[in-house]
Amino acid sequence: MLEIKHLTKIYDNTVLALDDVSFTVPQGQFLAVVGLSGSGKSTLLRCINRLIEPTSGQVILDGIDVTAAQPDELRRIRRRIGMIFQHFNLVLRSPVITNVLAGRLGYTNPMWSLINRFSKEDIAMALKQLDRVGIKDKAYVRADELSGGQQQRVGIARALMQEPSIMLADEPVASLDPVLAHSIMQYLEQLRDEGITVICSLHFLDLVQRYADRVVALKDGNLVFDGSPQEIDDERFKEIYGEEAQRIG
Amino acid sequence: MNKSSPSFLRILGRIALVVAIIIVYAFGLQVTKVDLEKPQEAKRQEQLTNILRGLAHPDLISYEIDRLTVDAPIIVPCTGTPPPIPPAEAGQPTISLSSYCAQPGEKITVTGTGFGPGEDVFIFFVPFAPTVKDEVELKLASNTVTTNSDGTFSEEVTLKSDRLSENVQKIRAVVNRRVGAPQPSEALKQTWEKIIETVFLAFIATTFGVILAVPISFLAARNLMLQVTSNFTRFMASLVIMPIGGYLGYLIVVKLAAVGAQLVGAGPPPGETALWALPLVGLAVAQAASSSNTFWKTIQRWVLAIIIAAVAVVLLSALGQLGRQTGLTLKQTLGAWSFFGNFLLIFSDAIVLGLPALGAFVGLFSLNPPMNRILEPLLPKLPRLTKRILAFVLAALAGAILFGLIAATLNWFYEFGELSQVIVWPAIIGAVLLAVLALVIDPDREIPTGMFVYYVLRTIMNTFRSIEPLVMVVAFAVWVGIGPFAGVMALGLHTIVALGKLYSEQVENISTGPIEAITATGANRLQTIIYAVIPQIVPPYIAFTLYRWDINVRMSTIIGFGGGGGIGFLLSQNINLLKYRQASVNMIAIAIVVASLDYLSAKVREKIT
Ligand SMILES: Nc1ncnc2c1ncn2[C@@H]1O[C@H](COP(=O)(O)OP(=O)(O)OP(=O)(O)O)[C@@H](O)[C@H]1O
Ligand SMILES: [Mg+2]
């Protein structure tokens, strides 16, 4: 279970990106985070694994206070939280398999990393994850030779290497065409079915309604909606996206 | 009137501007002593001709010379009795004179036969001397005489007006005949030797420069260092413990190295060595206590690791000493292969000299992690007041140590007085300053320690980068003597700072996405650098290394002008000695080397991008 309590983030003492946000996500839920551009979705997701330091508030994962964790403990917490990104964030010059293996770094002794060594089990596991996302044949190709959809699958394989209990996805399909978008979303859906909590920021409401169990909406850093996707009617929509907004899709 | 005054002012302004420009240029030409008359003076023109002709005739090949001399007797002044004229041998060159006695300063005609066609003949007057060894040759004609196609010549020469003698004196014709195949000249051989030296100078300097610039570039990259922060209390604790660790590391390694040296019979006995094992075991326990695994297992592991490290230091030291001795012997006995002995010597010296530095370096950082692992979980649990007191005490200690160290360094430069007295006040002031800081700052406040390192490194690099290697080498030549080693040091140092900056800019330019992603997997900072940063920077690093290599090759050809060895040293000598034909060879060699290495690195660059 993930508890977000009074989470606030102020950038550079001026920009209030998150304003006292609280909600709780039970294990195995598919939670969509929606909101206008600049509403604080990315900030929220990154505060959960402390890629961004929250200004105040708490993130509690299965009873462990993430926000108070010291470096070593934070490392152990992070490896339970997988993350995928809008721009995939692969190391483009490295081969696919190296990118996937990087997901194992939280479990690897840093001294082994010095000589670029992973265990046999890790390599076998990496190939298995690549197989799962359907690009095992690309394992030894440089990452920049892959298409966008393939790169996002590598991103998923990398996150799965962490054997996560939570998967954070920051607009995972915003750079992909609709067909690819659905295939990526289906992988996330599978993860949810395996009991992994998925927290995914999304721009398109049709994707939200099709995949999410629950939606939270942010507006200027405030939590303005928390409920099931079906509850978002025209009125709610206008609350979230503003009066002039038009529904597309 | 009102309308015309602005335009009048404008004209006045323009005139003032023109006058100002003229003044600036007039002054500039004056201080740079530009003088268009000087190059036209006859003397200057002659010198220019000499230089240009010399440069146009590089001294590349030489021949063995067979010196052929032909004498004819002459009496100056005439005394009546003509000298005996030796009979001409058939087929041999001979000379005859229009008159075998003459008054001083008189003109006589020298005729030669039996020479080769088109040979250059020098004509000398050889005054009487008791033995052949005492003979001197005085030039009679300013230029050589060239023989005709039938091997004859005829030249009118003017006798000297002094050198009178009753004895028979000689008129001598000399032909320098080249024999054997053309050979590389002495200048060419020297140039070859020095060119090799030059290329290796650039190579070694580049290698050392790159090796040191890489780690520095990470520490001088803003984006990486920005993330390095430390909680105030922990930072103060580090400031206290790092110098102690460094000093302990140094002491321990020096002692262990002495043991090693003694093993192979070099150096004095180390004394109470066993005592020095105690801090090692202490460190092991500290490291173990800080780990999360089962206590005793970790202790075993650490004790084992530290024993291995200690044995390694002892062995390295022993090997280093052994290598020094062997190297020295080999250097003297190997002859042509002595450079191998020299290599062994340098390598061993590097080990022997480097061990204590390595010990200090490792010590500097090895007390920090265990301390942090104790403080990290402890600090949040401490009551507010205890935390403040702890921060206060640590800050005071840190201030005393820091300011004391700075005072000690300054004292070394300026020799204020007895060290133990000089550091007292700075230490007190430092303690008070940081203690006050600890009072105003929240002990949990994150301090941007990384940015401190960043600014210190950037300042040092910018300072050294603005000093040309050609200037630096002067200082190094004073330290280690004129020669290529000084050149290596100057070029190497400049390479470190120049590449350090270029490299760190590449680190600053990398895309942050992969770093974010790798950090999110739970990788620590070292792993993030290895997996997210290094793959992105290797190609630009290689490109900049090649670029620097090109610069170093160029610089190494002239660093000798400042005392740095290599071809530049030879060139400056030849120019100073007016040996323009030799200088010409040096310049040609420089041009060839620079151009061909440029070409080579361009090829390599094509390959890798
Ligand atoms: N590093 C930063 N420094 C300062 N302000 C920032 C920073 N990152 C984000 N912000 C600000 O914080 C607010 C929330 O940004 P955030 O990226 O979380 O929004 P978002 O909902 O993810 O938007 P988008 O849909 O465009 O990705 C914005 O006003 C943004 O300008
Ligand atoms: Mg965003």
Coordinates of C-alpha atoms in Angstrom, one line a residue, chain A:
Chain A
M1 CA 0.0 0.0 0.0
L2 CA 1.2 3.4 -0.9
E3 CA 0.2 6.4 1.2
I4 CA 0.8 10.0 0.1
K5 CA 0.3 12.4 3.0
H6 CA 0.2 16.2 2.6
L7 CA 2.8 16.1 -0.1
T8 CA 4.0 19.5 -1.1
K9 CA 6.7 20.5 -3.6
I10 CA 7.9 24.1 -4.0
Y11 CA 10.5 24.6 -6.7
D12 CA 13.1 27.3 -6.1
N13 CA 11.1 28.7 -3.2
T14 CA 8.6 30.1 -5.8
V15 CA 6.8 27.6 -7.9
L16 CA 4.2 25.6 -6.0
A17 CA 4.0 22.4 -8.0
L18 CA 2.2 20.2 -5.5
D19 CA 0.0 21.6 -2.8
D20 CA -0.8 19.4 0.1
V21 CA -1.7 16.3 -1.9
S22 CA -2.9 13.2 0.0
F23 CA -4.3 9.9 -1.2
T24 CA -3.8 6.2 -0.7
V25 CA -3.3 3.5 -3.3
P26 CA -4.0 -0.1 -2.4
Q27 CA -1.6 -2.7 -3.7
G28 CA -2.5 -3.9 -7.2
Q29 CA -4.5 -0.9 -8.3
F30 CA -4.2 0.8 -11.7
L31 CA -4.2 4.5 -10.8
A32 CA -4.3 7.1 -13.6
V33 CA -3.1 10.7 -12.8
V34 CA -4.6 13.3 -15.1
G35 CA -4.4 17.1 -15.4
L36 CA -3.4 19.9 -17.6
S37 CA 0.2 20.4 -18.7
G38 CA 2.0 21.9 -15.7
S39 CA -0.5 20.7 -13.2
G40 CA 2.2 18.7 -11.4
K41 CA 1.8 15.1 -12.6
S42 CA 5.5 14.5 -13.2
T43 CA 6.4 16.2 -10.0
L44 CA 4.0 13.9 -8.1
L45 CA 5.4 10.7 -9.7
R46 CA 9.0 11.7 -9.1
C47 CA 8.3 12.6 -5.5
I48 CA 7.2 9.1 -4.9
N49 CA 10.7 7.6 -5.6
R50 CA 12.4 10.9 -4.6
L51 CA 13.9 11.6 -8.0
I52 CA 12.6 15.0 -6.8
E53 CA 12.9 15.8 -3.1
P54 CA 9.5 16.8 -1.7
T55 CA 9.5 20.1 0.2
S56 CA 7.2 18.6 2.9
G57 CA 4.8 15.7 3.4
Q58 CA 5.3 12.0 3.5
V59 CA 5.4 9.1 1.1
I60 CA 4.9 5.8 2.9
L61 CA 5.4 2.5 1.1
D62 CA 4.1 -0.5 3.0
G63 CA 4.7 1.2 6.2
I64 CA 8.2 2.5 5.3
D65 CA 8.7 6.2 5.3
V66 CA 10.3 6.9 1.9
T67 CA 10.7 10.6 2.5
A68 CA 12.8 10.0 5.6
A69 CA 15.0 7.2 4.2
Q70 CA 18.7 7.7 4.3
P71 CA 20.7 7.0 1.1
D72 CA 21.3 3.3 1.6
E73 CA 17.7 2.6 2.5
L74 CA 16.5 4.8 -0.3
R75 CA 18.4 2.6 -2.6
R76 CA 16.6 -0.4 -1.3
I77 CA 13.3 1.3 -1.6
R78 CA 13.9 2.5 -5.1
R79 CA 14.6 -0.9 -6.5
R80 CA 11.1 -1.9 -5.5
I81 CA 9.7 1.0 -7.6
G82 CA 9.9 0.6 -11.3
M83 CA 9.6 3.7 -13.5
I84 CA 9.0 4.3 -17.2
F85 CA 9.2 7.6 -19.0
Q86 CA 7.6 9.6 -21.8
H87 CA 11.0 9.8 -23.6
F88 CA 12.0 6.3 -22.6
N89 CA 15.3 7.5 -21.1
L90 CA 17.4 4.7 -22.5
V91 CA 21.2 5.0 -22.8
L92 CA 21.1 5.2 -26.6
R93 CA 24.7 4.3 -27.2
S94 CA 24.5 1.1 -25.2
P95 CA 23.1 -2.2 -26.4
V96 CA 19.6 -3.1 -25.5
I97 CA 20.7 -5.8 -23.1
T98 CA 22.9 -3.4 -21.1
N99 CA 19.9 -1.0 -20.8
V100 CA 17.8 -3.8 -19.5
L101 CA 20.5 -5.1 -17.1
A102 CA 20.8 -1.6 -15.6
G103 CA 17.4 -2.3 -14.0
R104 CA 19.4 -4.8 -11.8
L105 CA 21.9 -2.2 -10.5
G106 CA 20.0 -1.7 -7.2
Y107 CA 20.8 -5.3 -6.4
T108 CA 24.3 -5.3 -7.7
N109 CA 27.4 -4.6 -5.6
P110 CA 28.8 -1.3 -6.9
M111 CA 32.3 -2.8 -7.1
W112 CA 31.1 -5.3 -9.7
S113 CA 29.6 -2.5 -11.7
L114 CA 33.1 -1.0 -12.0
I115 CA 34.1 -3.9 -14.3
N116 CA 30.7 -4.0 -16.0
R117 CA 29.8 -7.4 -14.6
F118 CA 26.4 -8.9 -14.1
S119 CA 25.6 -12.4 -12.9
K120 CA 24.5 -15.2 -15.2
E121 CA 21.1 -15.2 -13.6
D122 CA 20.7 -11.5 -14.3
I123 CA 21.6 -11.9 -17.9
A124 CA 19.1 -14.8 -18.2
M125 CA 16.5 -12.7 -16.5
A126 CA 17.1 -9.8 -18.9
L127 CA 16.6 -12.0 -21.9
K128 CA 13.4 -13.4 -20.3
Q129 CA 12.1 -9.9 -19.8
L130 CA 13.0 -8.9 -23.4
D131 CA 11.2 -12.0 -24.6
R132 CA 8.2 -11.0 -22.6
V133 CA 7.9 -7.6 -24.3
G134 CA 8.6 -9.3 -27.6
I135 CA 12.0 -8.0 -28.7
K136 CA 14.4 -10.7 -27.6
D137 CA 15.9 -10.6 -31.1
K138 CA 17.0 -7.0 -30.5
A139 CA 19.0 -7.8 -27.4
Y140 CA 22.4 -7.0 -28.8
V141 CA 21.4 -4.1 -31.0
R142 CA 22.2 -0.5 -30.0
A143 CA 19.3 1.1 -28.3
D144 CA 19.2 4.1 -30.8
E145 CA 18.5 1.7 -33.6
L146 CA 15.0 0.8 -32.2
S147 CA 11.7 2.5 -33.0
G148 CA 9.9 4.5 -30.3
G149 CA 7.6 1.6 -29.4
Q150 CA 10.4 -0.8 -29.1
Q151 CA 12.4 1.6 -26.9
Q152 CA 9.5 1.9 -24.6
R153 CA 9.4 -1.9 -24.3
V154 CA 13.0 -1.9 -23.4
G155 CA 12.1 0.7 -20.7
I156 CA 9.4 -1.7 -19.4
A157 CA 11.9 -4.6 -19.4
R158 CA 14.4 -2.5 -17.5
A159 CA 11.8 -1.6 -14.9
L160 CA 10.7 -5.3 -14.6
M161 CA 14.3 -6.3 -13.8
Q162 CA 13.8 -4.5 -10.5
E163 CA 11.0 -7.0 -9.6
P164 CA 9.0 -4.0 -8.6
S165 CA 5.9 -3.9 -6.4
I166 CA 5.0 -0.5 -7.9
M167 CA 5.3 0.8 -11.4
L168 CA 5.4 4.5 -12.0
A169 CA 4.7 5.6 -15.6
D170 CA 5.0 9.2 -16.6
E171 CA 3.0 9.7 -19.8
P172 CA 4.4 6.4 -21.1
V173 CA 2.5 6.6 -24.4
A174 CA 2.6 10.4 -25.1
S175 CA 5.3 10.0 -27.8
L176 CA 3.8 7.0 -29.5
D177 CA 1.1 6.5 -32.1
P178 CA -2.4 5.2 -30.9
V179 CA -1.8 1.6 -32.0
L180 CA 1.5 1.4 -30.2
A181 CA 0.0 3.2 -27.3
H182 CA -2.5 0.5 -26.7
S183 CA 0.1 -2.3 -26.9
I184 CA 2.2 -0.5 -24.2
M185 CA -0.9 0.1 -22.0
Q186 CA -1.7 -3.6 -22.3
Y187 CA 1.7 -4.5 -20.8
L188 CA 0.9 -2.2 -17.9
E189 CA -2.5 -3.8 -17.5
Q190 CA -0.8 -7.2 -17.4
L191 CA 1.4 -6.0 -14.6
R192 CA -1.6 -4.8 -12.7
D193 CA -3.1 -8.2 -13.1
E194 CA 0.0 -9.7 -11.6
G195 CA -0.5 -7.6 -8.5
I196 CA 1.8 -4.7 -9.2
T197 CA 0.5 -1.3 -8.4
V198 CA 0.5 0.9 -11.5
I199 CA 0.5 4.7 -11.2
C200 CA 0.4 6.2 -14.7
S201 CA 0.0 9.8 -15.8
L202 CA -2.1 10.1 -19.0
H203 CA -3.3 12.8 -21.3
F204 CA -6.1 11.0 -23.1
L205 CA -9.3 10.2 -21.3
D206 CA -10.2 7.3 -23.5
L207 CA -7.0 5.5 -22.3
V208 CA -7.9 6.4 -18.8
Q209 CA -11.4 5.0 -19.1
R210 CA -10.2 1.9 -20.8
Y211 CA -7.3 0.9 -18.5
A212 CA -7.6 2.7 -15.1
D213 CA -9.3 1.4 -12.0
R214 CA -9.2 4.8 -10.5
V215 CA -8.3 8.4 -11.4
V216 CA -6.8 11.3 -9.5
A217 CA -6.8 14.7 -11.2
L218 CA -4.4 17.5 -10.4
K219 CA -5.0 21.2 -11.1
D220 CA -2.3 23.7 -10.3
G221 CA -0.8 21.2 -7.8
N222 CA -4.1 20.6 -6.0
L223 CA -5.9 17.3 -6.0
V224 CA -9.3 18.2 -7.6
F225 CA -10.7 14.8 -8.3
D226 CA -10.4 11.3 -6.9
G227 CA -12.7 8.6 -8.1
S228 CA -13.5 6.0 -10.8
P229 CA -13.0 6.9 -14.5
Q230 CA -16.7 6.6 -15.1
E231 CA -17.5 9.4 -12.8
I232 CA -15.7 11.9 -15.0
D233 CA -18.7 13.5 -16.8
D234 CA -18.7 16.8 -18.7
E235 CA -19.0 18.8 -15.5
R236 CA -16.1 17.1 -13.8
F237 CA -14.1 17.4 -17.0
K238 CA -14.6 21.1 -17.0
E239 CA -13.5 21.3 -13.4
I240 CA -10.3 19.5 -14.2
Y241 CA -9.4 21.0 -17.5
G242 CA -11.0 24.4 -17.3
E243 CA -14.1 26.0 -18.8
E244 CA -13.0 26.3 -22.4
A245 CA -11.7 22.8 -22.7
Q246 CA -13.2 20.5 -25.4
R247 CA -13.4 16.8 -25.0
I248 CA -11.5 14.9 -27.6
G249 CA -11.4 11.2 -27.8

